[in-house]
Amino acid sequence: MSLVYLEYNFKISPLQPATDILIAELGEVGFESFVENEDGLLAYILKSDWKEGLLDDLFIVQNPNFDITWTSKEIAQQNWNEEWEKNFHPIVVVEKCMVRAPFHKAIEVEYDIVIEPKMSFGTGHHETTHMMLQHILDNDFEGKSVLDMGCGTGVLAILAKKRGAGETEAIDIDEWCFLNTQENIERNDCSDIKAFQGDSSLLKDKKFDIILANINRNILLEDIPVYVDCLKKGGTLFLSGFYLEDLDAISSKCGAYGLEFEKNLEKNNWVAAKYVN
């Protein structure tokens, strides 16, 4: 039996920061996936999870500084997959790494990653994922223990493993992301990556050489102390999911816990930063 989703088409003006706030709020009320476009946002929720008045209490919808309107329609699971096939295009990062869906033809690159995106984040198309992939390509992962926190599709953990990482874990609070990560781990012959569903509370007593966390500003600020506690001496923390104007706040919090800012990448005002201890 096919799952039936509701597709909400949000028109947003101005786009930022309203789009990011809306995604965060929609995620809290049950929406599972989001596709940004030039007018705003497509958001998807299982019809069985929808209830009357679901959007009434959203802060961003009531904010007079933004104009947000929407329409909705039913979309069957098989139609969702067709939409991905029409709209999901392969990407190549610094001519070394290709991220593609199973229906895309492979090309000659050093790292070929096949991701079945389904309804998870992390296809590489968003600026933050793209930059985190670039960080992985630019740094030494050989034999290092790695954590991919907020793993989405698991693409960062998969590239880290292909770059020679040792013990690697991938964690996401969302069940769909957790299951999708497990599938993509198998699809890319990285079965020794351990995937878990949960939040930073799972990190107690764990230690890693490298932590990758592509989440959002507020969660990063809250969890930086946990990441630092899990980082081995001489370790590296890569953070993304926030804007350039948030970099000072992120760096200040990292600095307060003994981490030193080393560098950052920037793409369309999004940032992916590197910190070391």
Coordinates of C-alpha atoms in Angstrom, one line a residue:
M1 CA 0.0 0.0 0.0
S2 CA 1.4 3.4 -1.1
L3 CA 1.9 6.1 1.6
V4 CA 0.0 9.3 0.8
Y5 CA 1.7 12.6 1.5
L6 CA 0.4 16.1 1.5
E7 CA 2.6 18.6 -0.4
Y8 CA 2.5 22.1 0.8
N9 CA 3.7 24.8 -1.6
F10 CA 4.8 27.8 0.4
K11 CA 5.4 31.2 -1.3
I12 CA 7.7 33.3 0.9
S13 CA 8.8 36.9 0.7
P14 CA 11.5 37.8 1.5
L15 CA 13.0 34.3 1.3
Q16 CA 15.5 34.6 4.2
P17 CA 15.6 34.0 7.0
A18 CA 11.9 33.1 6.8
T19 CA 12.6 29.9 4.8
D20 CA 15.0 28.4 7.4
I21 CA 12.8 29.4 10.3
L22 CA 9.7 27.8 8.5
I23 CA 11.6 24.6 7.9
A24 CA 12.6 24.4 11.5
E25 CA 9.0 25.0 12.7
L26 CA 7.5 22.6 10.2
G27 CA 9.9 19.9 11.3
E28 CA 8.6 20.3 14.8
V29 CA 5.0 19.7 13.8
G30 CA 5.6 16.6 11.7
F31 CA 6.7 17.6 8.2
E32 CA 9.4 15.2 7.0
S33 CA 11.1 16.7 4.0
F34 CA 11.6 20.1 2.3
V35 CA 12.7 21.2 -1.2
E36 CA 13.6 24.9 -1.5
N37 CA 12.9 26.7 -4.8
E38 CA 13.1 30.3 -6.1
D39 CA 9.6 31.2 -4.7
G40 CA 9.8 29.5 -1.4
L41 CA 9.4 25.9 -0.3
L42 CA 7.8 22.6 -0.9
A43 CA 7.1 20.7 2.3
Y44 CA 5.8 17.2 2.8
I45 CA 3.9 15.5 5.6
L46 CA 2.2 12.1 5.8
K47 CA -1.5 12.6 5.4
S48 CA -2.0 10.4 8.5
D49 CA 0.1 12.9 10.5
W50 CA -1.8 16.0 9.4
K51 CA -4.4 17.5 11.7
E52 CA -6.7 20.6 11.5
G53 CA -5.0 23.9 12.5
L54 CA -1.5 22.4 12.2
L55 CA 0.0 25.7 10.9
D56 CA -2.0 28.1 13.0
D57 CA 0.6 28.5 15.8
L58 CA 3.7 28.8 13.6
F59 CA 5.7 31.9 14.7
I60 CA 7.0 32.7 11.2
V61 CA 3.5 32.5 9.6
Q62 CA 2.3 35.2 12.0
N63 CA 5.3 37.4 11.7
P64 CA 4.3 40.7 9.9
N65 CA 7.8 41.1 8.4
F66 CA 7.2 38.2 6.0
D67 CA 4.5 37.4 3.5
I68 CA 3.8 33.6 3.5
T69 CA 1.0 32.0 1.6
W70 CA 0.5 28.3 0.7
T71 CA -1.6 25.7 -1.2
S72 CA -1.6 22.0 -0.6
K73 CA -2.4 18.8 -2.5
E74 CA -2.1 15.0 -2.0
I75 CA 0.8 13.3 -3.5
A76 CA 1.3 9.5 -3.6
Q77 CA 4.6 7.9 -2.6
Q78 CA 5.3 6.7 -6.2
N79 CA 4.7 10.3 -7.5
W80 CA 7.2 11.6 -4.9
N81 CA 9.9 9.3 -6.2
E82 CA 9.1 10.5 -9.8
E83 CA 9.5 14.1 -8.6
W84 CA 13.0 13.2 -7.2
E85 CA 14.0 11.6 -10.5
K86 CA 12.9 14.8 -12.4
N87 CA 14.6 17.3 -10.0
F88 CA 17.5 15.5 -8.4
H89 CA 20.6 16.0 -10.5
P90 CA 24.1 14.6 -9.8
I91 CA 26.7 17.0 -8.4
V92 CA 30.5 16.9 -8.5
V93 CA 32.6 18.4 -5.7
V94 CA 36.0 19.8 -6.7
E95 CA 36.2 17.3 -9.6
K96 CA 36.9 14.5 -7.1
C97 CA 33.5 13.4 -5.7
M98 CA 30.3 12.7 -7.5
V99 CA 27.0 12.4 -5.5
R100 CA 24.3 10.8 -7.7
A101 CA 21.1 8.8 -7.5
P102 CA 20.9 5.2 -8.6
F103 CA 19.3 6.3 -11.9
H104 CA 22.2 8.6 -12.8
K105 CA 25.0 7.4 -15.0
A106 CA 28.4 7.2 -13.3
I107 CA 31.4 9.3 -14.5
E108 CA 35.1 8.8 -13.8
V109 CA 35.8 10.4 -10.4
E110 CA 37.8 9.3 -7.4
Y111 CA 34.8 9.0 -5.1
D112 CA 31.5 7.9 -6.6
I113 CA 28.7 8.1 -4.0
V114 CA 25.2 6.8 -4.8
I115 CA 22.4 8.3 -2.6
E116 CA 18.8 7.3 -2.7
P117 CA 17.5 10.6 -1.3
K118 CA 13.9 9.6 -0.6
M119 CA 12.8 12.2 2.0
S120 CA 16.0 12.9 3.8
F121 CA 18.4 15.8 3.8
G122 CA 21.9 15.5 2.5
T123 CA 22.0 15.0 -1.3
G124 CA 24.9 17.4 -1.6
H125 CA 22.8 20.0 -3.4
H126 CA 22.4 22.3 -0.4
E127 CA 25.4 24.6 0.1
T128 CA 26.1 23.3 3.6
T129 CA 26.4 19.7 2.5
H130 CA 28.4 20.6 -0.5
M131 CA 30.9 22.5 1.6
M132 CA 31.2 19.8 4.2
L133 CA 32.0 17.3 1.4
Q134 CA 34.7 19.8 0.3
H135 CA 36.1 19.9 3.8
I136 CA 36.3 16.1 3.9
L137 CA 38.1 16.1 0.5
D138 CA 40.5 18.8 1.7
N139 CA 41.5 17.1 5.0
D140 CA 43.2 13.9 6.2
F141 CA 40.7 11.2 7.3
E142 CA 43.0 8.2 7.0
G143 CA 42.5 5.9 10.1
K144 CA 40.6 8.6 12.0
S145 CA 37.5 7.9 14.1
V146 CA 34.6 10.0 12.8
L147 CA 31.2 11.1 13.9
D148 CA 28.6 12.4 11.4
M149 CA 26.1 14.2 13.7
G150 CA 22.7 15.0 12.1
C151 CA 23.7 12.6 9.2
G152 CA 20.6 13.0 7.0
T153 CA 21.3 10.6 4.1
G154 CA 24.7 9.6 5.6
V155 CA 26.6 11.1 2.7
L156 CA 29.3 12.8 4.9
A157 CA 30.0 9.6 6.8
I158 CA 30.2 7.6 3.5
L159 CA 32.7 10.0 2.0
A160 CA 34.7 10.0 5.2
K161 CA 34.9 6.2 5.1
K162 CA 35.9 6.3 1.4
R163 CA 38.6 8.7 2.4
G164 CA 40.0 6.1 4.7
A165 CA 38.3 6.8 8.0
G166 CA 38.5 4.2 10.8
E167 CA 35.6 3.7 13.2
T168 CA 32.7 5.9 11.9
E169 CA 29.3 6.6 13.4
A170 CA 26.3 8.4 11.9
I171 CA 23.5 9.8 14.1
D172 CA 20.2 11.5 13.3
I173 CA 17.2 12.2 15.4
D174 CA 14.8 11.6 12.5
E175 CA 13.7 7.9 11.9
W176 CA 13.4 8.4 8.2
C177 CA 17.0 9.8 8.0
F178 CA 18.3 6.9 10.2
L179 CA 16.7 4.3 8.0
N180 CA 17.8 6.1 4.8
T181 CA 21.4 6.3 6.1
Q182 CA 21.4 2.5 6.8
E183 CA 20.3 1.9 3.2
N184 CA 22.9 4.3 1.7
I185 CA 25.6 2.7 3.9
E186 CA 24.9 -0.7 2.3
R187 CA 24.5 0.8 -1.2
N188 CA 28.0 2.3 -1.0
D189 CA 29.7 -0.8 0.5
C190 CA 30.3 1.0 3.8
S191 CA 28.6 -1.5 6.0
D192 CA 31.1 -0.9 8.9
I193 CA 29.6 2.6 9.5
K194 CA 27.4 2.3 12.6
A195 CA 24.1 4.3 12.3
F196 CA 22.0 5.3 15.3
Q197 CA 18.7 7.2 15.8
G198 CA 18.9 9.8 18.5
D199 CA 20.4 13.1 19.6
S200 CA 23.6 14.2 21.4
S201 CA 22.7 12.2 24.5
L202 CA 24.0 9.2 22.6
L203 CA 27.5 10.6 22.7
K204 CA 28.2 10.0 26.4
D205 CA 31.6 8.4 27.0
K206 CA 32.4 8.4 23.2
K207 CA 35.6 9.9 21.7
F208 CA 36.3 10.8 18.1
D209 CA 39.2 12.3 16.1
I210 CA 36.8 14.1 13.8
I211 CA 33.2 15.3 14.3
L212 CA 31.1 16.5 11.4
A213 CA 27.9 18.4 12.4
N214 CA 25.7 19.9 9.7
I215 CA 22.6 20.9 11.6
N216 CA 21.5 24.4 12.5
R217 CA 22.7 27.4 14.5
N218 CA 20.7 26.8 17.6
I219 CA 21.3 23.1 18.0
L220 CA 25.0 23.6 17.3
L221 CA 25.3 26.3 20.0
E222 CA 23.5 24.0 22.4
D223 CA 25.6 20.9 21.6
I224 CA 29.1 22.4 21.1
P225 CA 30.1 21.5 24.7
V226 CA 29.0 17.9 24.1
Y227 CA 31.0 17.8 20.9
V228 CA 34.1 19.2 22.6
D229 CA 33.8 16.6 25.3
C230 CA 33.8 13.9 22.7
L231 CA 36.7 15.2 20.7
K232 CA 40.1 13.6 21.2
K233 CA 43.2 15.7 21.8
G234 CA 44.3 17.1 18.5
G235 CA 40.9 16.5 17.1
T236 CA 38.9 18.5 14.5
L237 CA 35.3 19.8 14.6
F238 CA 33.6 20.7 11.3
L239 CA 30.4 22.7 11.7
S240 CA 27.8 23.9 9.2
G241 CA 24.1 24.7 8.9
F242 CA 24.4 28.4 9.7
Y243 CA 24.9 31.8 8.0
L244 CA 28.0 34.0 7.8
E245 CA 26.5 36.4 10.3
D246 CA 26.3 33.5 12.8
L247 CA 30.0 32.6 12.5
D248 CA 31.1 34.9 15.3
A249 CA 28.6 33.4 17.8
I250 CA 29.6 29.8 16.7
S251 CA 33.3 30.6 17.0
S252 CA 32.9 32.3 20.3
K253 CA 31.1 29.3 21.8
C254 CA 33.8 27.0 20.4
G255 CA 36.5 29.3 21.8
A256 CA 34.9 29.2 25.2
Y257 CA 35.4 25.5 25.2
G258 CA 39.0 25.5 24.1
L259 CA 38.6 25.1 20.3
E260 CA 40.6 27.3 17.9
F261 CA 39.0 28.5 14.7
E262 CA 41.1 27.5 11.7
K263 CA 39.2 28.3 8.5
N264 CA 35.8 28.5 6.9
L265 CA 34.2 27.9 3.5
E266 CA 31.4 30.2 2.3
K267 CA 28.7 29.6 -0.3
N268 CA 25.7 31.9 -0.9
N269 CA 26.1 33.2 2.7
W270 CA 26.1 29.7 4.2
V271 CA 29.2 28.7 6.1
A272 CA 31.1 25.5 7.0
A273 CA 33.8 26.1 9.6
K274 CA 36.8 24.1 10.9
Y275 CA 37.9 24.1 14.5
V276 CA 40.8 22.3 16.2
N277 CA 41.8 21.6 19.8

